[in-house]
Structures are given as C-alpha cells and as structure tokens.
Amino acid sequence: MTMCPILDFANHSNQPEHTYPQLSHAEVWDQAPSKSMGDDFVLLSPKERTSSAREEVFLRYGPHPNRTLFVEYGFVRGTGSNTLENNSLDCEADLLWHISALFAKRGIVGKWMEELLRTEGYWGDWTIHSAPEPAHPSFRLVTALRLYHSVSLEAITPPEDETEVRAWQGTITGSQDMVSIKNEIAWRETLGVLCSAIENESSTYLNKVEEVGETWPKDSSVVCMRWSLSMLWREQQHVAQCVRKSLERGEDF
C-alpha cells in the first residue's frame, strides 16, 4: 500500500476526470527512473473540462473493474438504484474459475490445452463485458473456448491430427476468422450455458448476502460493505444476462 499525502484525498470517478498525473520522463521513454528524486509530480487538467467553485476534484484511479476497486480501495462504482438497468455502468465479470473448471474436467486433454494456452499467452483473464454494445466476451475468452471445442469432448488423449488446432492458432494470428462453423456454434452454446449458470449463481449469493446481512451490525461502514457485496453480485448477474441475450440474438463478436 502506498500513501500519497494530499493526493489520497482525491476520490475516484468513472466519468472524465478533472485532473490527471503528467507522465514522467521514465514513463514517456519506457526506462527506469533516475537514482535521484526523479521528476516533479505534476497534475494536469483536461482543456475540455472546467470546474466550478467548491466543486469536488476527482481522479480516475485507473480503468479498473469493480472487483479490483473493491479489493484495492474498498469501494465499488454504481450508486444509483437503476445504474445497471440503464446501462450507465460498463460491467465486467471474470470467468476464470468457470473456464478453469471446464478444462480440469477433461483430464489429460484439458491439461494439454492449458499448456497450449499458456504457451500462446491466452491462459486466464477471461472476461465478459456489457459495454460497448453489444455485450460480448473478450477475445481471450473466445480463444479459450474455441480451443476447448477444437478437440472432441469424447477424446481422452491429445489429438494426433492437429488440423483443427492449427486452424485455432490461425484465429490468433489473424490468418482465419474461425476454426469452423461447427466450432463457432459449439463455443457460443457453451458460453450461453455458462452465462445462465452465472446468473443463477449470482442470484443465490445475492440472497445469501441479504439473509446473512440482516445479522450484521448496522453502522455505516458495515452497511457500505454489504451494499458493495450486493453490487458485485448484481453486476456479475447483469453482464451475464446481457451476454446471454447477445448470443440469443446472434450478435457477432
């Protein structure tokens, strides 16, 4: 944890910020900072943004999803009751545990796929997003699911004929758009099933937070944390629902 005097008083906003740090020479030239004190810390103000007297000045802590903001800073975005419903919040959900479980269930084949994904740099960071529209899976997630369906689900050993695997690698390099039509249908169906499962899972945990939360102290900090936990589950439920609907509409990603 780093404490920055004065700067720590600035709150985060997801809207265009009032001020932002000027890049240091080390950041501009992608080099290590000098051994001296380095550059002065300078805050700049966007020319298109004006501030009124007594208006709070916000910073943007970074393009972080709510789960990161909650863990690192102890709060989440989205204060209005209809924030999710009117799509004013760009929601994101991480499917790491769900996708990892799919590969784990495939035994030796799944382990082989994991090693291949790691080699290609596509293991982990599998997300779905509500914005920009249409709600969509990340390319990393699509890549993982394409590989998952590149080998028959009945296979118990890695394939000797790697025709589809080479086609999968082609979707990474950009030499082809898809592995096959059959593969596209399969991974989209799997993603739809996962989204439905996440919706149900989120509903279960929302109910648990509500039920258990009734026994918690009523002081403001605890109430805030309870609301944050609910918001995290509501966000995950919302983005899963949005992506599922995109799949049902046949949206291209």
PDB file of N, CA, C and O in Angstrom, residues 32-93:
ATOM      1  N   ALA A  32      13.900   3.028 -16.618  1.00  0.00           N
ATOM      2  CA  ALA A  32      13.870   3.087 -15.158  1.00  0.00           C
ATOM      3  C   ALA A  32      14.052   4.527 -14.688  1.00  0.00           C
ATOM      4  O   ALA A  32      14.761   5.317 -15.322  1.00  0.00           O
ATOM      5  N   PRO A  33      13.415   4.915 -13.576  1.00  0.00           N
ATOM      6  CA  PRO A  33      13.606   6.262 -13.028  1.00  0.00           C
ATOM      7  C   PRO A  33      15.062   6.495 -12.657  1.00  0.00           C
ATOM      8  O   PRO A  33      15.806   5.560 -12.369  1.00  0.00           O
ATOM      9  N   SER A  34      15.488   7.741 -12.674  1.00  0.00           N
ATOM     10  CA  SER A  34      16.866   8.066 -12.296  1.00  0.00           C
ATOM     11  C   SER A  34      17.061   7.822 -10.807  1.00  0.00           C
ATOM     12  O   SER A  34      16.102   7.711 -10.043  1.00  0.00           O
ATOM     13  N   LYS A  35      18.306   7.708 -10.390  1.00  0.00           N
ATOM     14  CA  LYS A  35      18.612   7.417  -8.991  1.00  0.00           C
ATOM     15  C   LYS A  35      18.336   8.611  -8.094  1.00  0.00           C
ATOM     16  O   LYS A  35      18.280   8.480  -6.874  1.00  0.00           O
ATOM     17  N   SER A  36      18.201   9.793  -8.674  1.00  0.00           N
ATOM     18  CA  SER A  36      17.873  10.982  -7.874  1.00  0.00           C
ATOM     19  C   SER A  36      16.396  10.955  -7.527  1.00  0.00           C
ATOM     20  O   SER A  36      15.715   9.948  -7.680  1.00  0.00           O
ATOM     21  N   MET A  37      15.864  12.066  -7.083  1.00  0.00           N
ATOM     22  CA  MET A  37      14.466  12.126  -6.680  1.00  0.00           C
ATOM     23  C   MET A  37      13.518  11.967  -7.862  1.00  0.00           C
ATOM     24  O   MET A  37      12.345  11.700  -7.699  1.00  0.00           O
ATOM     25  N   GLY A  38      14.048  12.098  -9.100  1.00  0.00           N
ATOM     26  CA  GLY A  38      13.194  11.941 -10.271  1.00  0.00           C
ATOM     27  C   GLY A  38      12.425  13.202 -10.601  1.00  0.00           C
ATOM     28  O   GLY A  38      12.731  14.292 -10.101  1.00  0.00           O
ATOM     29  N   ASP A  39      11.411  13.080 -11.455  1.00  0.00           N
ATOM     30  CA  ASP A  39      10.637  14.248 -11.891  1.00  0.00           C
ATOM     31  C   ASP A  39       9.700  14.729 -10.790  1.00  0.00           C
ATOM     32  O   ASP A  39       9.320  13.975  -9.891  1.00  0.00           O
ATOM     33  N   ASP A  40       9.301  15.985 -10.910  1.00  0.00           N
ATOM     34  CA  ASP A  40       8.265  16.508 -10.026  1.00  0.00           C
ATOM     35  C   ASP A  40       6.943  15.824 -10.362  1.00  0.00           C
ATOM     36  O   ASP A  40       6.705  15.415 -11.507  1.00  0.00           O
ATOM     37  N   PHE A  41       6.087  15.675  -9.351  1.00  0.00           N
ATOM     38  CA  PHE A  41       4.766  15.099  -9.581  1.00  0.00           C
ATOM     39  C   PHE A  41       3.830  16.227  -9.968  1.00  0.00           C
ATOM     40  O   PHE A  41       3.566  17.135  -9.163  1.00  0.00           O
ATOM     41  N   VAL A  42       3.348  16.216 -11.206  1.00  0.00           N
ATOM     42  CA  VAL A  42       2.549  17.311 -11.743  1.00  0.00           C
ATOM     43  C   VAL A  42       1.163  16.802 -12.107  1.00  0.00           C
ATOM     44  O   VAL A  42       1.022  15.747 -12.742  1.00  0.00           O
ATOM     45  N   LEU A  43       0.137  17.529 -11.712  1.00  0.00           N
ATOM     46  CA  LEU A  43      -1.234  17.213 -12.087  1.00  0.00           C
ATOM     47  C   LEU A  43      -1.693  18.169 -13.177  1.00  0.00           C
ATOM     48  O   LEU A  43      -1.476  19.382 -13.081  1.00  0.00           O
ATOM     49  N   LEU A  44      -2.318  17.631 -14.216  1.00  0.00           N
ATOM     50  CA  LEU A  44      -2.819  18.431 -15.325  1.00  0.00           C
ATOM     51  C   LEU A  44      -4.341  18.413 -15.330  1.00  0.00           C
ATOM     52  O   LEU A  44      -4.960  17.513 -14.759  1.00  0.00           O
ATOM     53  N   SER A  45      -4.924  19.373 -15.992  1.00  0.00           N
ATOM     54  CA  SER A  45      -6.379  19.441 -16.095  1.00  0.00           C
ATOM     55  C   SER A  45      -6.768  19.414 -17.570  1.00  0.00           C
ATOM     56  O   SER A  45      -6.207  20.162 -18.369  1.00  0.00           O
ATOM     57  N   PRO A  46      -7.709  18.533 -17.968  1.00  0.00           N
ATOM     58  CA  PRO A  46      -8.119  18.484 -19.379  1.00  0.00           C
ATOM     59  C   PRO A  46      -8.679  19.829 -19.838  1.00  0.00           C
ATOM     60  O   PRO A  46      -9.451  20.472 -19.109  1.00  0.00           O
ATOM     61  N   LYS A  47      -8.292  20.257 -21.023  1.00  0.00           N
ATOM     62  CA  LYS A  47      -8.720  21.569 -21.510  1.00  0.00           C
ATOM     63  C   LYS A  47     -10.227  21.629 -21.752  1.00  0.00           C
ATOM     64  O   LYS A  47     -10.820  22.714 -21.731  1.00  0.00           O
ATOM     65  N   GLU A  48     -10.852  20.460 -21.984  1.00  0.00           N
ATOM     66  CA  GLU A  48     -12.287  20.458 -22.262  1.00  0.00           C
ATOM     67  C   GLU A  48     -13.129  20.369 -20.986  1.00  0.00           C
ATOM     68  O   GLU A  48     -14.343  20.352 -21.046  1.00  0.00           O
ATOM     69  N   ARG A  49     -12.454  20.317 -19.817  1.00  0.00           N
ATOM     70  CA  ARG A  49     -13.193  20.176 -18.566  1.00  0.00           C
ATOM     71  C   ARG A  49     -12.983  21.405 -17.693  1.00  0.00           C
ATOM     72  O   ARG A  49     -11.861  21.854 -17.475  1.00  0.00           O
ATOM     73  N   THR A  50     -14.077  21.992 -17.210  1.00  0.00           N
ATOM     74  CA  THR A  50     -13.989  23.137 -16.303  1.00  0.00           C
ATOM     75  C   THR A  50     -14.582  22.759 -14.957  1.00  0.00           C
ATOM     76  O   THR A  50     -15.427  21.861 -14.869  1.00  0.00           O
ATOM     77  N   SER A  51     -14.150  23.426 -13.929  1.00  0.00           N
ATOM     78  CA  SER A  51     -14.637  23.149 -12.579  1.00  0.00           C
ATOM     79  C   SER A  51     -15.203  24.419 -11.974  1.00  0.00           C
ATOM     80  O   SER A  51     -14.652  25.510 -12.146  1.00  0.00           O
ATOM     81  N   SER A  52     -16.307  24.256 -11.269  1.00  0.00           N
ATOM     82  CA  SER A  52     -16.938  25.388 -10.601  1.00  0.00           C
ATOM     83  C   SER A  52     -16.393  25.537  -9.192  1.00  0.00           C
ATOM     84  O   SER A  52     -15.761  24.620  -8.649  1.00  0.00           O
ATOM     85  N   ALA A  53     -16.640  26.695  -8.607  1.00  0.00           N
ATOM     86  CA  ALA A  53     -16.204  26.928  -7.228  1.00  0.00           C
ATOM     87  C   ALA A  53     -16.845  25.905  -6.308  1.00  0.00           C
ATOM     88  O   ALA A  53     -18.025  25.569  -6.444  1.00  0.00           O
ATOM     89  N   ARG A  54     -16.045  25.341  -5.397  1.00  0.00           N
ATOM     90  CA  ARG A  54     -16.478  24.392  -4.385  1.00  0.00           C
ATOM     91  C   ARG A  54     -16.859  23.027  -4.984  1.00  0.00           C
ATOM     92  O   ARG A  54     -17.408  22.173  -4.290  1.00  0.00           O
ATOM     93  N   GLU A  55     -16.577  22.804  -6.268  1.00  0.00           N
ATOM     94  CA  GLU A  55     -16.839  21.503  -6.882  1.00  0.00           C
ATOM     95  C   GLU A  55     -15.697  20.542  -6.546  1.00  0.00           C
ATOM     96  O   GLU A  55     -14.527  20.910  -6.587  1.00  0.00           O
ATOM     97  N   GLU A  56     -16.040  19.317  -6.197  1.00  0.00           N
ATOM     98  CA  GLU A  56     -15.018  18.335  -5.854  1.00  0.00           C
ATOM     99  C   GLU A  56     -14.206  17.958  -7.080  1.00  0.00           C
ATOM    100  O   GLU A  56     -14.738  17.783  -8.176  1.00  0.00           O
ATOM    101  N   VAL A  57     -12.900  17.839  -6.897  1.00  0.00           N
ATOM    102  CA  VAL A  57     -11.991  17.452  -7.965  1.00  0.00           C
ATOM    103  C   VAL A  57     -11.713  15.952  -7.851  1.00  0.00           C
ATOM    104  O   VAL A  57     -11.249  15.474  -6.823  1.00  0.00           O
ATOM    105  N   PHE A  58     -12.013  15.218  -8.920  1.00  0.00           N
ATOM    106  CA  PHE A  58     -11.851  13.766  -8.920  1.00  0.00           C
ATOM    107  C   PHE A  58     -10.639  13.335  -9.735  1.00  0.00           C
ATOM    108  O   PHE A  58     -10.202  14.032 -10.643  1.00  0.00           O
ATOM    109  N   LEU A  59     -10.134  12.156  -9.396  1.00  0.00           N
ATOM    110  CA  LEU A  59      -9.135  11.458 -10.192  1.00  0.00           C
ATOM    111  C   LEU A  59      -9.763  10.175 -10.720  1.00  0.00           C
ATOM    112  O   LEU A  59     -10.766   9.704 -10.174  1.00  0.00           O
ATOM    113  N   ARG A  60      -9.184   9.609 -11.751  1.00  0.00           N
ATOM    114  CA  ARG A  60      -9.563   8.265 -12.147  1.00  0.00           C
ATOM    115  C   ARG A  60      -8.426   7.350 -11.725  1.00  0.00           C
ATOM    116  O   ARG A  60      -7.308   7.484 -12.198  1.00  0.00           O
ATOM    117  N   TYR A  61      -8.710   6.423 -10.839  1.00  0.00           N
ATOM    118  CA  TYR A  61      -7.656   5.553 -10.309  1.00  0.00           C
ATOM    119  C   TYR A  61      -7.099   4.612 -11.366  1.00  0.00           C
ATOM    120  O   TYR A  61      -6.017   4.073 -11.217  1.00  0.00           O
ATOM    121  N   GLY A  62      -7.851   4.409 -12.416  1.00  0.00           N
ATOM    122  CA  GLY A  62      -7.443   3.509 -13.483  1.00  0.00           C
ATOM    123  C   GLY A  62      -8.672   2.851 -14.075  1.00  0.00           C
ATOM    124  O   GLY A  62      -9.762   2.915 -13.509  1.00  0.00           O
ATOM    125  N   PRO A  63      -8.530   2.207 -15.242  1.00  0.00           N
ATOM    126  CA  PRO A  63      -9.676   1.537 -15.879  1.00  0.00           C
ATOM    127  C   PRO A  63      -9.963   0.206 -15.205  1.00  0.00           C
ATOM    128  O   PRO A  63      -9.901  -0.859 -15.827  1.00  0.00           O
ATOM    129  N   HIS A  64     -10.272   0.261 -13.903  1.00  0.00           N
ATOM    130  CA  HIS A  64     -10.426  -0.957 -13.124  1.00  0.00           C
ATOM    131  C   HIS A  64     -11.883  -1.423 -13.077  1.00  0.00           C
ATOM    132  O   HIS A  64     -12.797  -0.606 -12.952  1.00  0.00           O
ATOM    133  N   PRO A  65     -12.111  -2.735 -13.129  1.00  0.00           N
ATOM    134  CA  PRO A  65     -13.458  -3.254 -12.888  1.00  0.00           C
ATOM    135  C   PRO A  65     -13.792  -3.143 -11.405  1.00  0.00           C
ATOM    136  O   PRO A  65     -12.904  -2.928 -10.567  1.00  0.00           O
ATOM    137  N   ASN A  66     -15.058  -3.306 -11.078  1.00  0.00           N
ATOM    138  CA  ASN A  66     -15.493  -3.150  -9.689  1.00  0.00           C
ATOM    139  C   ASN A  66     -14.792  -4.107  -8.728  1.00  0.00           C
ATOM    140  O   ASN A  66     -14.509  -3.752  -7.585  1.00  0.00           O
ATOM    141  N   ARG A  67     -14.519  -5.327  -9.176  1.00  0.00           N
ATOM    142  CA  ARG A  67     -13.887  -6.287  -8.263  1.00  0.00           C
ATOM    143  C   ARG A  67     -12.499  -5.801  -7.831  1.00  0.00           C
ATOM    144  O   ARG A  67     -12.095  -5.990  -6.691  1.00  0.00           O
ATOM    145  N   THR A  68     -11.768  -5.134  -8.748  1.00  0.00           N
ATOM    146  CA  THR A  68     -10.449  -4.595  -8.409  1.00  0.00           C
ATOM    147  C   THR A  68     -10.584  -3.384  -7.496  1.00  0.00           C
ATOM    148  O   THR A  68      -9.835  -3.245  -6.518  1.00  0.00           O
ATOM    149  N   LEU A  69     -11.537  -2.511  -7.790  1.00  0.00           N
ATOM    150  CA  LEU A  69     -11.754  -1.344  -6.941  1.00  0.00           C
ATOM    151  C   LEU A  69     -12.118  -1.764  -5.522  1.00  0.00           C
ATOM    152  O   LEU A  69     -11.672  -1.162  -4.544  1.00  0.00           O
ATOM    153  N   PHE A  70     -12.917  -2.818  -5.408  1.00  0.00           N
ATOM    154  CA  PHE A  70     -13.345  -3.274  -4.086  1.00  0.00           C
ATOM    155  C   PHE A  70     -12.168  -3.838  -3.296  1.00  0.00           C
ATOM    156  O   PHE A  70     -11.989  -3.532  -2.114  1.00  0.00           O
ATOM    157  N   VAL A  71     -11.351  -4.676  -3.940  1.00  0.00           N
ATOM    158  CA  VAL A  71     -10.223  -5.307  -3.250  1.00  0.00           C
ATOM    159  C   VAL A  71      -9.133  -4.297  -2.919  1.00  0.00           C
ATOM    160  O   VAL A  71      -8.574  -4.294  -1.819  1.00  0.00           O
ATOM    161  N   GLU A  72      -8.824  -3.414  -3.871  1.00  0.00           N
ATOM    162  CA  GLU A  72      -7.702  -2.489  -3.697  1.00  0.00           C
ATOM    163  C   GLU A  72      -8.068  -1.238  -2.908  1.00  0.00           C
ATOM    164  O   GLU A  72      -7.237  -0.695  -2.170  1.00  0.00           O
ATOM    165  N   TYR A  73      -9.314  -0.755  -3.077  1.00  0.00           N
ATOM    166  CA  TYR A  73      -9.680   0.538  -2.481  1.00  0.00           C
ATOM    167  C   TYR A  73     -10.878   0.477  -1.541  1.00  0.00           C
ATOM    168  O   TYR A  73     -11.184   1.452  -0.858  1.00  0.00           O
ATOM    169  N   GLY A  74     -11.612  -0.639  -1.538  1.00  0.00           N
ATOM    170  CA  GLY A  74     -12.706  -0.788  -0.592  1.00  0.00           C
ATOM    171  C   GLY A  74     -14.018  -0.170  -1.005  1.00  0.00           C
ATOM    172  O   GLY A  74     -14.887   0.073  -0.163  1.00  0.00           O
ATOM    173  N   PHE A  75     -14.209   0.099  -2.305  1.00  0.00           N
ATOM    174  CA  PHE A  75     -15.500   0.638  -2.756  1.00  0.00           C
ATOM    175  C   PHE A  75     -15.781   0.101  -4.153  1.00  0.00           C
ATOM    176  O   PHE A  75     -14.916  -0.490  -4.805  1.00  0.00           O
ATOM    177  N   VAL A  76     -17.008   0.300  -4.624  1.00  0.00           N
ATOM    178  CA  VAL A  76     -17.382  -0.091  -5.982  1.00  0.00           C
ATOM    179  C   VAL A  76     -18.096   1.066  -6.654  1.00  0.00           C
ATOM    180  O   VAL A  76     -18.631   1.963  -6.001  1.00  0.00           O
ATOM    181  N   ARG A  77     -18.088   1.048  -7.971  1.00  0.00           N
ATOM    182  CA  ARG A  77     -18.799   2.066  -8.735  1.00  0.00           C
ATOM    183  C   ARG A  77     -20.279   1.722  -8.796  1.00  0.00           C
ATOM    184  O   ARG A  77     -20.668   0.581  -8.643  1.00  0.00           O
ATOM    185  N   GLY A  78     -21.097   2.728  -9.076  1.00  0.00           N
ATOM    186  CA  GLY A  78     -22.523   2.481  -9.249  1.00  0.00           C
ATOM    187  C   GLY A  78     -23.292   2.787  -7.991  1.00  0.00           C
ATOM    188  O   GLY A  78     -23.413   1.948  -7.116  1.00  0.00           O
ATOM    189  N   THR A  79     -23.814   3.999  -7.892  1.00  0.00           N
ATOM    190  CA  THR A  79     -24.503   4.397  -6.665  1.00  0.00           C
ATOM    191  C   THR A  79     -26.016   4.473  -6.834  1.00  0.00           C
ATOM    192  O   THR A  79     -26.746   4.408  -5.864  1.00  0.00           O
ATOM    193  N   GLY A  80     -26.477   4.619  -8.079  1.00  0.00           N
ATOM    194  CA  GLY A  80     -27.914   4.738  -8.303  1.00  0.00           C
ATOM    195  C   GLY A  80     -28.605   3.390  -8.313  1.00  0.00           C
ATOM    196  O   GLY A  80     -28.014   2.368  -8.666  1.00  0.00           O
ATOM    197  N   SER A  81     -29.872   3.374  -7.936  1.00  0.00           N
ATOM    198  CA  SER A  81     -30.615   2.111  -7.876  1.00  0.00           C
ATOM    199  C   SER A  81     -30.815   1.512  -9.264  1.00  0.00           C
ATOM    200  O   SER A  81     -30.996   0.309  -9.404  1.00  0.00           O
ATOM    201  N   ASN A  82     -30.797   2.362 -10.313  1.00  0.00           N
ATOM    202  CA  ASN A  82     -31.025   1.859 -11.672  1.00  0.00           C
ATOM    203  C   ASN A  82     -29.756   1.934 -12.514  1.00  0.00           C
ATOM    204  O   ASN A  82     -29.820   1.978 -13.742  1.00  0.00           O
ATOM    205  N   THR A  83     -28.591   1.962 -11.881  1.00  0.00           N
ATOM    206  CA  THR A  83     -27.327   2.078 -12.599  1.00  0.00           C
ATOM    207  C   THR A  83     -27.151   0.957 -13.603  1.00  0.00           C
ATOM    208  O   THR A  83     -26.726   1.183 -14.736  1.00  0.00           O
ATOM    209  N   LEU A  84     -27.470  -0.271 -13.212  1.00  0.00           N
ATOM    210  CA  LEU A  84     -27.301  -1.407 -14.110  1.00  0.00           C
ATOM    211  C   LEU A  84     -28.385  -1.432 -15.176  1.00  0.00           C
ATOM    212  O   LEU A  84     -28.114  -1.705 -16.346  1.00  0.00           O
ATOM    213  N   GLU A  85     -29.606  -1.129 -14.776  1.00  0.00           N
ATOM    214  CA  GLU A  85     -30.739  -1.232 -15.680  1.00  0.00           C
ATOM    215  C   GLU A  85     -30.630  -0.266 -16.858  1.00  0.00           C
ATOM    216  O   GLU A  85     -31.039  -0.591 -17.976  1.00  0.00           O
ATOM    217  N   ASN A  86     -30.084   0.931 -16.636  1.00  0.00           N
ATOM    218  CA  ASN A  86     -29.984   1.891 -17.731  1.00  0.00           C
ATOM    219  C   ASN A  86     -28.628   1.847 -18.439  1.00  0.00           C
ATOM    220  O   ASN A  86     -28.294   2.731 -19.232  1.00  0.00           O
ATOM    221  N   ASN A  87     -27.826   0.797 -18.109  1.00  0.00           N
ATOM    222  CA  ASN A  87     -26.540   0.573 -18.772  1.00  0.00           C
ATOM    223  C   ASN A  87     -25.589   1.758 -18.668  1.00  0.00           C
ATOM    224  O   ASN A  87     -24.812   2.026 -19.587  1.00  0.00           O
ATOM    225  N   SER A  88     -25.657   2.490 -17.551  1.00  0.00           N
ATOM    226  CA  SER A  88     -24.742   3.607 -17.349  1.00  0.00           C
ATOM    227  C   SER A  88     -23.418   3.155 -16.742  1.00  0.00           C
ATOM    228  O   SER A  88     -22.534   3.962 -16.502  1.00  0.00           O
ATOM    229  N   LEU A  89     -23.282   1.857 -16.501  1.00  0.00           N
ATOM    230  CA  LEU A  89     -22.064   1.308 -15.925  1.00  0.00           C
ATOM    231  C   LEU A  89     -21.536   0.206 -16.842  1.00  0.00           C
ATOM    232  O   LEU A  89     -22.274  -0.694 -17.222  1.00  0.00           O
ATOM    233  N   ASP A  90     -20.265   0.328 -17.236  1.00  0.00           N
ATOM    234  CA  ASP A  90     -19.679  -0.708 -18.090  1.00  0.00           C
ATOM    235  C   ASP A  90     -19.269  -1.889 -17.212  1.00  0.00           C
ATOM    236  O   ASP A  90     -18.233  -1.879 -16.581  1.00  0.00           O
ATOM    237  N   CYS A  91     -20.116  -2.898 -17.186  1.00  0.00           N
ATOM    238  CA  CYS A  91     -19.933  -4.033 -16.279  1.00  0.00           C
ATOM    239  C   CYS A  91     -18.984  -5.071 -16.873  1.00  0.00           C
ATOM    240  O   CYS A  91     -18.883  -5.224 -18.084  1.00  0.00           O
ATOM    241  N   GLU A  92     -18.332  -5.796 -15.977  1.00  0.00           N
ATOM    242  CA  GLU A  92     -17.386  -6.834 -16.385  1.00  0.00           C
ATOM    243  C   GLU A  92     -17.442  -7.973 -15.382  1.00  0.00           C
ATOM    244  O   GLU A  92     -17.621  -7.749 -14.190  1.00  0.00           O
ATOM    245  N   ALA A  93     -17.303  -9.186 -15.862  1.00  0.00           N
ATOM    246  CA  ALA A  93     -17.240 -10.360 -14.987  1.00  0.00           C
ATOM    247  C   ALA A  93     -16.087 -11.241 -15.438  1.00  0.00           C
ATOM    248  O   ALA A  93     -15.835 -11.399 -16.631  1.00  0.00           O
TER     249      ALA A  93
END
